[in-house]
Amino acid sequence: MTSSLRFRAAVVSIVLFAAFLGIWHLATRSTGAVGNMSPEYAKLMGLTATQGKSAMPGPLDVGAKLWEHLRQPFYDNGPNDKGLGIQLGYSIARVGLGYLLAVIVAIPLGFLIGMSPLISKALDPFIQVLKPISPLAWMPLALYTIKDSSVSAIFVIFICSVWPMLLNTAFGVAAVRKEWINVARTLEVGTVRRAFTVILPAAAPTILTGMRISIGIAWLVIVAAEMLVGGTGIGYFVWNEWNNLSITNVIIAILMIGIVGMLLDQILARFTRMVTFPE
Amino acid sequence: MTDKFISIEGIARRYPGAGGGETTIFEDLWLSMKRGEFGCVIGHSGCGKTTVLNILAGLDQPSEGAVIVDGQAIEGTSLDRAVIFQSHALLPWRTVLGNVAYAVTSKWRNWDRAKVKAHAQKFIDLVGLTGSEHKRPSELSGGMKQRVGIARALSITPKIMLMDEPFSALDALTRGTLQDEVRRICLETGQTAFMITHDVDEAIYLADKIFLMTNGPGAVLAEIVENPLPKDRGRIDLHRHPLYYALRNHIVDFLVSRSKTFAATVTDYDPRNVPVVRPGKPELVVAAEAEDSIEASWPSVARPSTSA
């Protein structure tokens, strides 16, 4: 029954996708010659004026361009003309680095907050004030102090992914069942061993959920951050293609951002499943 | 006295009350047990039974008094005192073997893997879980989970086994088999055990000494009942023993009425010398009186043959 449900869902998905492409195609197709004009004038004006074609690229244009990009993802023709693969690579590297730094800071600090009511109460006001700040608001300060746009982008990723991880780790650690802690206590398990053998596995699903939220936010923020800092990355690519008025490339970039975001989320989802235990 | 293996000496537990005062759960509690004895505490909810057990385990501290085990005052938890939790408290991300091995490695930190595994296996076999070593707690029934809990507690070869209503969450059939297991293991190994229960029959079957506590707050240990039934008693024909109903009625009578009125009616109560009673034995007046009064008001209760 489940496989048939899955099959039927896939059919509906494909039908919806086909309908979307069809409508898109119909809405952007050429309507034929608009009027008589000299061929030279027509050439200057382009298809939009002469054939009644929409300024929006159709699915066929996007598909052709996408194929071009996929065939050559890593070409490098100078600062403003790099392959999509290279641009995505820069973005993923920045996200990866900022995220890793956030993991290194947030998880031990979250443990401390979760285990010590004193630290928890003492740090709470800072977290409450810092958490709602838009990560991009840090950008000028980061650029001023770090003086390097690429590192600033990494800092922005760090600052935006640290909060969900920190709060989830603290919550997960504080919510570990008392009886499991008591088991460790009656077995005279030391603090460090208790942290690794009882608290960490018990809190792991909550921690991983925080990490999953963080990677989503980090991937959202990197596009905006790269639009600001420029140079490289998928966010810069989007802005650069906007300046080139290449809507086709903008659409392709949007699609790629979506796909990479989904993959990152799926990777974390898989890790979450690995540490989740049934009770 | 030298034969006190466990000696609870004048402990009290108080919690800060609502109006700035203190609520005393119990105070001036004295209790002792010999090595190899099985003690059961019976009392109504809120009399501080669990608190007494937690203090014995070292999970809780008494507000006053001390607990001495094997000649030493206890400080915090210890591998000498294993706890079987009511909710079994297995680590769900570990297998059966993993849960027991966790306890084994906690006690013998420098043992290698094979030795730990062999030792853990021995106790898994002992509780009858051979073949389920690699299952996770979520795949086990309630009774099997509690067996793992027992194996884990026994695997560290504790001086005392502490049980907080270990079978109360199980169905009657499973409870019975597990009681048999616990009794067999305790008799075979000479394990000293201290258990909390609500179940009068469980206490009669398992315990050598039954500690009756009055209702809290301000609960006291009213009396110590020595189990007059023979050591080789079986669960099946327990109720056919001539002393069974005398004992059972004595305890039930205490729980039903005397636990409430104890403080008001007994004036010469000395917490350091709690009366010891052996129901059914002629030399004991208290027990005989209790039996008589019940028999007079409800004669059928005293006839074992009819309710068997």
Coordinates of C-alpha atoms in Angstrom, one line a residue:
Chain A
M1 CA 0.0 0.0 0.0
T2 CA 2.8 2.4 0.8
S3 CA 4.7 1.7 -2.4
S4 CA 1.5 2.3 -4.4
L5 CA 1.0 5.6 -2.5
R6 CA 4.5 6.6 -3.3
F7 CA 3.9 5.7 -6.9
R8 CA 0.7 7.7 -7.1
A9 CA 2.4 10.7 -5.4
A10 CA 5.2 10.6 -7.9
V11 CA 2.7 10.6 -10.8
V12 CA 0.9 13.6 -9.3
S13 CA 4.3 15.4 -8.8
I14 CA 5.2 14.7 -12.5
V15 CA 1.8 15.9 -13.7
L16 CA 2.1 19.1 -11.6
F17 CA 5.6 19.7 -12.9
A18 CA 4.5 19.2 -16.5
A19 CA 1.6 21.5 -16.1
F20 CA 3.9 24.2 -14.6
L21 CA 6.3 23.9 -17.5
G22 CA 3.4 24.0 -20.0
I23 CA 1.9 27.1 -18.5
W24 CA 5.3 28.7 -18.3
H25 CA 6.0 27.9 -21.9
L26 CA 2.6 29.2 -23.1
A27 CA 3.0 32.4 -21.1
T28 CA 6.4 33.3 -22.5
R29 CA 6.2 32.0 -26.1
S30 CA 6.4 34.3 -29.1
T31 CA 3.1 35.4 -30.6
G32 CA 4.3 35.9 -34.1
A33 CA 5.4 39.0 -36.0
V34 CA 4.0 42.1 -34.4
G35 CA 4.3 44.4 -37.4
N36 CA 6.3 45.3 -40.4
M37 CA 9.6 46.7 -39.7
S38 CA 12.9 46.8 -41.5
P39 CA 15.1 43.7 -40.8
E40 CA 17.9 45.9 -39.4
Y41 CA 15.5 47.6 -36.9
A42 CA 14.1 44.3 -36.0
K43 CA 17.5 42.9 -35.3
L44 CA 18.2 45.8 -33.0
M45 CA 15.0 45.4 -31.2
G46 CA 15.2 41.7 -30.6
L47 CA 12.5 39.1 -30.3
T48 CA 10.6 40.9 -27.6
A49 CA 9.5 43.7 -29.8
T50 CA 9.3 41.9 -33.2
Q51 CA 7.8 38.5 -32.3
G52 CA 5.8 39.5 -29.2
K53 CA 8.0 37.3 -27.0
S54 CA 7.9 37.8 -23.3
A55 CA 11.0 39.3 -21.6
M56 CA 10.8 36.3 -19.3
P57 CA 12.8 33.4 -20.7
G58 CA 10.7 30.2 -21.3
P59 CA 11.4 26.8 -20.0
L60 CA 13.2 25.8 -23.3
D61 CA 15.6 28.8 -23.0
V62 CA 16.3 27.9 -19.4
G63 CA 16.7 24.2 -20.2
A64 CA 19.2 25.0 -23.0
K65 CA 21.2 27.4 -20.8
L66 CA 21.1 24.9 -17.9
W67 CA 22.5 22.2 -20.2
E68 CA 25.3 24.5 -21.2
H69 CA 26.1 25.2 -17.5
L70 CA 26.0 21.5 -16.6
R71 CA 28.3 20.5 -19.5
Q72 CA 30.9 23.0 -18.3
P73 CA 30.5 23.6 -14.6
F74 CA 34.0 24.6 -13.8
Y75 CA 35.2 26.9 -16.5
D76 CA 36.9 30.1 -15.4
N77 CA 37.1 33.1 -17.8
G78 CA 38.1 35.7 -15.3
P79 CA 36.4 37.3 -12.3
N80 CA 33.0 37.8 -13.8
D81 CA 32.6 34.7 -15.8
K82 CA 33.1 31.5 -13.8
G83 CA 31.3 28.2 -14.1
L84 CA 28.3 27.5 -11.9
G85 CA 30.2 24.7 -10.2
I86 CA 32.9 27.0 -9.1
Q87 CA 30.4 29.6 -7.7
L88 CA 28.5 27.0 -5.8
G89 CA 31.8 25.6 -4.6
Y90 CA 32.8 28.9 -3.1
S91 CA 29.4 29.3 -1.4
I92 CA 29.5 25.7 0.0
A93 CA 33.0 26.2 1.3
R94 CA 32.0 29.5 3.1
V95 CA 29.0 27.9 4.6
G96 CA 31.0 24.8 5.6
L97 CA 33.7 26.8 7.3
G98 CA 31.3 29.2 9.1
Y99 CA 29.1 26.3 10.1
L100 CA 32.0 24.2 11.4
L101 CA 33.2 27.1 13.5
A102 CA 29.7 27.4 14.9
V103 CA 29.6 23.7 15.7
I104 CA 32.9 24.0 17.5
V105 CA 31.6 26.9 19.6
A106 CA 27.9 26.1 20.0
I107 CA 28.0 22.5 21.1
P108 CA 30.5 22.7 24.0
L109 CA 28.9 26.0 25.1
G110 CA 25.5 24.5 24.8
F111 CA 26.6 21.6 27.0
L112 CA 27.9 24.0 29.6
I113 CA 24.6 26.0 29.6
G114 CA 22.6 22.8 29.7
M115 CA 24.5 21.4 32.6
S116 CA 25.0 24.5 34.7
P117 CA 21.9 26.5 35.8
L118 CA 24.2 29.3 36.9
I119 CA 25.9 29.7 33.4
S120 CA 22.5 29.3 31.8
K121 CA 21.0 32.1 33.8
A122 CA 24.1 34.3 33.4
L123 CA 24.3 33.9 29.6
D124 CA 20.6 34.1 29.0
P125 CA 20.3 37.9 28.6
F126 CA 23.2 38.0 26.1
I127 CA 21.7 35.2 24.0
Q128 CA 18.2 36.8 24.1
V129 CA 19.7 40.1 22.7
L130 CA 22.1 38.6 20.2
K131 CA 19.8 35.9 18.8
P132 CA 17.2 38.1 17.0
I133 CA 19.9 40.3 15.3
S134 CA 19.8 39.8 11.5
P135 CA 23.1 38.2 10.6
L136 CA 23.6 40.7 7.8
A137 CA 23.5 43.5 10.3
W138 CA 26.9 42.2 11.5
M139 CA 28.3 42.7 8.0
P140 CA 29.6 46.3 8.3
L141 CA 31.1 45.6 11.7
A142 CA 32.7 42.4 10.3
L143 CA 34.1 44.2 7.3
Y144 CA 35.5 47.0 9.4
T145 CA 37.2 44.7 12.0
I146 CA 38.2 41.7 9.8
K147 CA 39.0 43.8 6.7
D148 CA 38.5 40.9 4.4
S149 CA 35.2 40.4 2.6
S150 CA 35.5 36.6 2.3
V151 CA 36.2 36.1 5.9
S152 CA 33.4 38.5 6.8
A153 CA 31.0 36.3 4.9
I154 CA 32.2 33.3 6.9
F155 CA 31.8 35.2 10.1
V156 CA 28.2 36.1 9.1
I157 CA 27.5 32.4 8.5
F158 CA 29.0 31.6 11.9
I159 CA 26.9 34.1 13.7
C160 CA 23.7 33.0 12.1
S161 CA 24.2 29.3 12.6
V162 CA 25.4 29.4 16.1
W163 CA 22.1 30.3 17.8
P164 CA 19.8 27.3 16.9
M165 CA 22.6 24.9 17.7
L166 CA 23.4 26.6 20.9
L167 CA 19.8 26.7 22.1
N168 CA 19.0 23.2 21.0
T169 CA 22.1 21.7 22.6
A170 CA 21.4 23.5 25.8
F171 CA 17.8 22.4 25.8
G172 CA 18.7 18.8 24.8
V173 CA 21.3 18.5 27.6
A174 CA 19.1 20.0 30.2
A175 CA 16.2 17.7 29.3
V176 CA 18.1 14.5 29.6
R177 CA 16.0 12.1 31.7
K178 CA 16.8 12.2 35.4
E179 CA 16.8 8.5 35.6
W180 CA 19.6 8.1 33.0
I181 CA 21.7 10.5 34.9
N182 CA 20.9 8.6 38.1
V183 CA 22.0 5.4 36.4
A184 CA 25.3 7.0 35.7
R185 CA 25.5 8.4 39.2
T186 CA 24.9 5.0 40.9
L187 CA 27.6 3.5 38.7
E188 CA 30.0 6.2 39.8
V189 CA 30.6 7.4 36.3
G190 CA 32.8 10.5 36.2
T191 CA 31.6 13.8 34.8
V192 CA 33.5 13.6 31.5
R193 CA 32.5 10.0 30.9
R194 CA 28.9 10.8 31.8
A195 CA 28.8 13.7 29.4
F196 CA 30.0 11.4 26.5
T197 CA 28.2 8.2 27.4
V198 CA 24.9 9.4 28.7
I199 CA 24.2 13.1 28.0
L200 CA 25.6 13.2 24.5
P201 CA 23.7 10.2 23.1
A202 CA 20.5 11.3 24.9
A203 CA 20.7 14.8 23.7
A204 CA 22.0 14.0 20.2
P205 CA 18.7 14.0 18.4
T206 CA 17.9 17.5 19.8
I207 CA 21.4 18.7 19.0
L208 CA 21.2 17.4 15.4
T209 CA 17.8 19.0 15.0
G210 CA 19.4 22.3 15.9
M211 CA 22.2 21.6 13.5
R212 CA 19.7 21.0 10.8
I213 CA 17.9 24.3 11.4
S214 CA 21.3 26.0 11.4
I215 CA 22.4 24.6 8.0
G216 CA 19.1 25.8 6.5
I217 CA 19.6 29.3 7.9
A218 CA 23.2 29.4 6.8
W219 CA 22.3 28.5 3.3
L220 CA 19.7 31.2 3.2
V221 CA 22.1 33.8 4.5
I222 CA 25.1 33.0 2.3
V223 CA 23.2 34.2 -0.8
A224 CA 22.4 37.5 0.7
A225 CA 25.9 37.8 2.2
E226 CA 27.6 37.1 -1.1
M227 CA 25.4 39.7 -2.8
L228 CA 26.9 42.2 -0.4
V229 CA 30.5 41.1 -0.4
G230 CA 30.8 40.2 -4.1
G231 CA 33.6 38.6 -5.9
T232 CA 32.6 34.9 -5.9
G233 CA 29.8 32.6 -4.8
I234 CA 26.3 31.8 -6.0
G235 CA 24.9 34.9 -4.3
Y236 CA 27.3 37.1 -6.2
F237 CA 26.5 35.1 -9.4
V238 CA 22.8 35.9 -9.0
W239 CA 23.5 39.6 -8.5
N240 CA 26.0 39.7 -11.4
E241 CA 23.6 38.0 -13.8
W242 CA 20.9 40.5 -12.7
N243 CA 23.3 43.3 -13.7
N244 CA 23.8 41.5 -16.9
L245 CA 20.0 41.3 -17.3
S246 CA 20.4 37.5 -17.9
I247 CA 17.2 36.4 -16.3
T248 CA 17.8 32.9 -17.6
N249 CA 21.0 32.6 -15.5
V250 CA 19.2 34.1 -12.5
I251 CA 16.5 31.4 -12.8
I252 CA 19.1 28.7 -13.1
A253 CA 21.0 30.0 -10.1
I254 CA 17.7 30.0 -8.1
L255 CA 17.1 26.4 -9.0
M256 CA 20.7 25.5 -8.0
I257 CA 20.3 27.2 -4.7
G258 CA 17.2 25.2 -4.0
I259 CA 18.8 21.9 -5.0
V260 CA 22.0 22.4 -2.9
G261 CA 19.9 23.6 0.1
M262 CA 17.8 20.5 -0.2
L263 CA 20.9 18.3 -0.3
L264 CA 22.4 19.9 2.7
D265 CA 19.2 19.4 4.6
Q266 CA 19.0 15.8 3.6
I267 CA 22.5 15.1 4.8
L268 CA 21.7 16.5 8.2
A269 CA 18.4 14.6 8.2
R270 CA 20.3 11.4 7.6
F271 CA 22.7 12.2 10.5
T272 CA 19.7 12.9 12.7
R273 CA 18.1 9.5 11.9
M274 CA 21.4 7.9 12.7
V275 CA 21.5 9.2 16.3
T276 CA 17.7 8.9 17.0
F277 CA 16.8 6.1 19.2
P278 CA 13.4 4.6 19.7
E279 CA 12.1 4.3 23.2
Chain B
M1 CA 25.8 -4.5 67.7
T2 CA 28.1 -5.9 65.2
D3 CA 25.7 -7.7 62.9
K4 CA 24.4 -4.4 61.4
F5 CA 25.3 -4.5 57.8
I6 CA 23.1 -1.6 56.9
S7 CA 22.4 0.9 59.6
I8 CA 20.2 3.9 59.1
E9 CA 20.8 6.1 62.0
G10 CA 18.3 8.8 62.8
I11 CA 17.8 10.2 59.4
A12 CA 15.3 12.9 58.5
R13 CA 14.3 14.5 55.3
R14 CA 12.7 18.0 55.3
Y15 CA 11.7 20.1 52.4
P16 CA 11.2 23.9 52.5
G17 CA 7.4 24.4 52.9
A18 CA 5.2 26.9 51.1
G19 CA 4.9 29.4 53.9
G20 CA 8.6 29.6 54.7
G21 CA 8.4 26.7 57.1
E22 CA 9.6 23.2 56.6
T23 CA 7.7 20.0 55.7
T24 CA 9.1 17.0 57.4
I25 CA 8.6 13.9 55.3
F26 CA 10.1 11.7 58.1
E27 CA 12.4 12.2 60.9
D28 CA 14.5 10.2 63.5
L29 CA 14.3 7.1 61.4
W30 CA 16.4 4.1 62.7
L31 CA 16.6 0.9 60.8
S32 CA 19.1 -1.9 60.5
M33 CA 19.6 -5.0 58.4
K34 CA 22.0 -7.9 58.5
R35 CA 24.1 -9.2 55.7
G36 CA 22.2 -11.4 53.3
E37 CA 18.8 -10.2 54.6
F38 CA 16.0 -9.1 52.3
G39 CA 14.2 -6.1 53.6
C40 CA 10.9 -4.6 52.3
V41 CA 9.4 -1.3 53.2
I42 CA 5.7 -1.0 52.9
G43 CA 3.7 2.2 53.4
H44 CA 1.3 4.5 51.7
S45 CA 2.3 7.0 49.1
G46 CA 4.0 10.0 50.5
C47 CA 5.5 8.4 53.5
G48 CA 8.9 8.9 52.1
K49 CA 9.7 5.3 51.1
T50 CA 11.4 6.3 47.9
T51 CA 13.3 9.0 49.7
V52 CA 14.7 6.5 52.2
L53 CA 15.8 4.3 49.3
N54 CA 17.3 7.3 47.4
I55 CA 19.2 8.2 50.6
L56 CA 20.5 4.7 50.8
A57 CA 21.5 4.8 47.2
G58 CA 23.3 8.1 47.7
L59 CA 21.1 9.9 45.2
D60 CA 19.6 12.0 47.9
Q61 CA 21.0 13.4 51.2
P62 CA 19.3 13.2 54.5
S63 CA 18.7 16.5 56.3
E64 CA 19.9 14.9 59.5
G65 CA 21.4 11.6 60.5
A66 CA 23.7 9.2 58.7
V67 CA 23.6 5.8 56.9
I68 CA 26.3 3.3 57.6
V69 CA 26.9 0.4 55.3
D70 CA 29.4 -2.3 56.1
G71 CA 31.0 -0.1 58.8
Q72 CA 31.3 3.0 56.8
A73 CA 29.2 6.1 56.5
I74 CA 28.0 6.5 53.0
E75 CA 28.8 9.5 51.0
G76 CA 27.0 9.9 47.7
T77 CA 26.5 7.0 45.3
S78 CA 28.6 3.9 45.2
L79 CA 29.1 0.9 43.0
D80 CA 28.6 -1.1 46.2
R81 CA 24.9 -0.2 46.1
A82 CA 23.1 -1.1 42.9
V83 CA 19.7 0.4 42.2
I84 CA 17.0 -1.2 40.2
F85 CA 14.7 1.6 39.1
Q86 CA 11.0 1.4 38.9
S87 CA 11.1 2.7 35.3
H88 CA 14.0 0.3 34.5
A89 CA 16.0 3.3 33.2
L90 CA 17.8 1.4 30.5
L91 CA 19.8 3.5 28.0
P92 CA 17.7 3.2 24.9
W93 CA 20.6 3.7 22.4
R94 CA 22.4 0.7 23.8
T95 CA 21.6 -2.9 23.3
V96 CA 20.9 -5.3 26.2
L97 CA 24.5 -6.3 26.2
G98 CA 25.6 -2.7 25.9
N99 CA 23.5 -1.7 28.9
V100 CA 24.9 -4.4 31.1
A101 CA 28.4 -3.9 29.8
Y102 CA 28.2 -0.2 30.6
A103 CA 27.8 -1.1 34.3
V104 CA 30.6 -3.6 34.1
T105 CA 33.0 -1.2 32.5
S106 CA 32.0 1.4 35.1
K107 CA 33.1 -0.9 37.9
W108 CA 36.2 -2.5 36.2
R109 CA 37.6 0.2 34.1
N110 CA 40.7 -1.6 32.9
W111 CA 39.0 -4.8 31.8
D112 CA 39.3 -5.6 28.1
R113 CA 36.3 -5.9 25.8
A114 CA 36.2 -9.7 25.8
K115 CA 36.3 -9.9 29.6
V116 CA 33.6 -7.3 29.9
K117 CA 31.4 -9.1 27.4
A118 CA 31.9 -12.5 29.1
H119 CA 31.0 -11.0 32.5
A120 CA 27.9 -9.2 31.2
Q121 CA 26.8 -12.3 29.3
K122 CA 26.9 -14.3 32.5
F123 CA 24.4 -12.0 34.1
I124 CA 22.2 -11.8 31.0
D125 CA 22.1 -15.6 31.1
L126 CA 21.3 -15.4 34.9
V127 CA 18.1 -13.4 34.3
G128 CA 17.1 -15.6 31.4
L129 CA 17.7 -13.2 28.5
T130 CA 20.1 -15.4 26.5
G131 CA 19.5 -14.7 22.9
S132 CA 18.3 -11.2 23.3
E133 CA 21.8 -9.6 23.9
H134 CA 21.7 -7.6 20.7
K135 CA 18.2 -6.3 21.0
R136 CA 17.5 -2.7 22.0
P137 CA 15.3 -1.8 24.9
S138 CA 12.5 -0.7 22.6
E139 CA 12.3 -4.2 21.2
L140 CA 11.8 -5.7 24.7
S141 CA 8.6 -6.2 26.7
G142 CA 8.3 -4.5 30.1
G143 CA 9.3 -7.6 31.9
M144 CA 12.3 -8.2 29.8
K145 CA 13.4 -4.6 30.3
Q146 CA 13.2 -5.0 34.0
R147 CA 15.2 -8.2 33.7
V148 CA 17.9 -6.2 32.0
G149 CA 17.7 -3.7 34.9
I150 CA 18.2 -6.6 37.3
A151 CA 21.1 -8.0 35.3
R152 CA 22.7 -4.6 35.2
A153 CA 22.4 -4.1 38.9
L154 CA 23.7 -7.6 39.7
S155 CA 26.6 -7.4 37.2
I156 CA 28.5 -5.0 39.4
T157 CA 28.3 -7.6 42.3
P158 CA 27.0 -5.0 44.7
K159 CA 27.0 -5.3 48.5
I160 CA 23.3 -4.2 48.5
M161 CA 20.7 -4.3 45.9
L162 CA 18.2 -1.4 46.2
M163 CA 14.8 -1.8 44.4
D164 CA 12.3 1.0 44.1
E165 CA 9.0 -0.7 43.3
P166 CA 10.7 -2.6 40.5
F167 CA 7.7 -4.7 39.4
S168 CA 4.9 -2.2 39.9
A169 CA 4.7 -1.3 36.3
L170 CA 4.4 -5.0 35.2
D171 CA 1.4 -7.2 34.7
A172 CA 0.7 -9.8 37.4
L173 CA 2.0 -12.8 35.5
T174 CA 5.3 -11.2 34.6
R175 CA 5.6 -9.8 38.1
G176 CA 5.3 -13.3 39.5
T177 CA 8.0 -14.7 37.4
L178 CA 10.4 -11.8 38.1
Q179 CA 9.7 -12.2 41.8
D180 CA 10.7 -15.8 41.5
E181 CA 13.9 -14.8 39.7
V182 CA 14.8 -12.2 42.2
R183 CA 14.2 -14.6 45.1
R184 CA 16.2 -17.3 43.5
I185 CA 19.1 -15.0 42.7
C186 CA 19.1 -13.5 46.2
L187 CA 19.0 -16.9 47.9
E188 CA 21.7 -18.3 45.6
T189 CA 24.1 -15.4 46.0
G190 CA 23.3 -14.4 49.5
Q191 CA 22.6 -10.9 48.2
T192 CA 21.5 -8.2 50.7
A193 CA 18.5 -6.5 49.3
F194 CA 16.3 -3.6 50.2
M195 CA 13.1 -3.1 48.4
I196 CA 10.2 -0.7 48.3
T197 CA 6.8 -2.0 47.5
H198 CA 3.0 -1.5 47.7
D199 CA 2.3 -5.1 47.2
V200 CA 1.8 -7.0 50.5
D201 CA 2.1 -10.4 48.9
E202 CA 5.3 -9.4 47.2
A203 CA 6.7 -8.4 50.6
I204 CA 5.6 -11.6 52.2
Y205 CA 7.1 -13.8 49.5
L206 CA 10.4 -11.9 49.2
A207 CA 11.2 -10.3 52.5
D208 CA 12.8 -11.6 55.6
K209 CA 12.0 -8.3 57.4
I210 CA 9.1 -6.1 56.5
F211 CA 9.3 -2.5 57.6
L212 CA 6.0 -0.8 58.1
M213 CA 5.9 3.0 57.8
T214 CA 3.1 5.2 58.9
N215 CA 1.5 7.9 56.7
G216 CA 3.4 11.0 55.9
P217 CA 4.2 13.8 56.4
G218 CA 6.0 13.1 59.7
A219 CA 6.1 9.4 58.8
V220 CA 7.8 7.0 61.3
L221 CA 8.8 3.4 61.1
A222 CA 6.0 1.8 63.1
E223 CA 7.2 -1.7 63.5
I224 CA 9.4 -4.4 62.0
V225 CA 7.6 -7.6 61.0
E226 CA 9.8 -10.6 60.9
N227 CA 8.6 -13.0 58.3
P228 CA 7.7 -16.3 60.0
L229 CA 7.4 -18.3 56.8
P230 CA 10.1 -20.8 56.0
K231 CA 13.1 -19.8 53.8
D232 CA 12.1 -22.4 51.1
R233 CA 8.7 -20.9 50.6
G234 CA 7.3 -21.1 47.1
R235 CA 5.0 -18.5 45.5
I236 CA 2.5 -21.2 44.4
D237 CA 1.7 -22.6 47.9
L238 CA 2.6 -19.5 49.9
H239 CA -1.0 -18.9 50.9
R240 CA -1.4 -22.4 52.2
H241 CA 1.1 -21.9 54.9
P242 CA -0.6 -21.8 58.4
L243 CA 1.1 -18.5 59.3
Y244 CA 0.5 -16.8 55.9
Y245 CA -2.9 -15.2 56.8
A246 CA -1.8 -14.1 60.2
L247 CA 1.1 -12.3 58.6
R248 CA -0.9 -10.9 55.7
N249 CA -3.8 -9.7 57.9
H250 CA -1.3 -8.1 60.2
I251 CA 0.2 -6.1 57.4
V252 CA -3.1 -5.2 55.7
D253 CA -4.6 -4.2 59.0
F254 CA -1.7 -1.9 59.5
L255 CA -2.0 -0.3 56.1
V256 CA -5.8 0.0 56.4
S257 CA -6.1 1.5 59.8
R258 CA -3.1 1.6 62.1
S259 CA -0.9 3.5 59.6
K260 CA -3.3 6.5 60.0
T261 CA -3.9 6.3 63.7
F262 CA -0.4 5.2 64.8
A263 CA 0.8 8.7 65.9
A264 CA -2.3 9.3 67.9
T265 CA -2.6 6.0 69.6
V266 CA 0.9 4.9 70.4
T267 CA 2.4 7.1 73.1
D268 CA 5.5 5.3 74.2
Y269 CA 7.0 5.2 70.7
D270 CA 10.8 5.0 70.7
P271 CA 12.3 5.4 67.2
R272 CA 15.5 3.7 68.2
N273 CA 13.7 0.6 69.5
V274 CA 11.0 -0.1 67.0
P275 CA 8.9 -3.2 68.1
V276 CA 9.7 -6.3 66.2
V277 CA 6.8 -8.6 65.7
R278 CA 6.5 -12.2 64.4
P279 CA 2.9 -12.7 63.5
G280 CA 1.5 -16.1 64.3
K281 CA 4.2 -16.9 66.8
P282 CA 2.6 -17.4 70.3
E283 CA 5.1 -15.3 72.2
L284 CA 3.9 -12.2 70.3
V285 CA 1.0 -10.4 71.8
V286 CA 0.7 -7.6 69.3
A287 CA 0.3 -9.8 66.4
A288 CA -2.1 -12.2 68.2
E289 CA -4.4 -9.3 69.2
A290 CA -4.5 -7.9 65.7
E291 CA -5.4 -11.3 64.3
D292 CA -8.1 -11.8 66.9
S293 CA -9.8 -8.5 66.2
I294 CA -9.9 -9.1 62.5
E295 CA -11.2 -12.6 62.9
A296 CA -14.0 -11.3 65.1
S297 CA -15.1 -8.7 62.7
W298 CA -14.5 -10.6 59.4
P299 CA -14.2 -14.3 60.1
S300 CA -13.8 -15.5 56.5
V301 CA -10.5 -13.6 56.1
A302 CA -8.8 -16.0 58.5
R303 CA -9.8 -19.1 56.6
P304 CA -7.1 -19.8 54.0
S305 CA -8.8 -22.8 52.5
T306 CA -11.8 -20.9 51.2
S307 CA -10.0 -18.3 49.3
A308 CA -7.3 -20.6 47.8

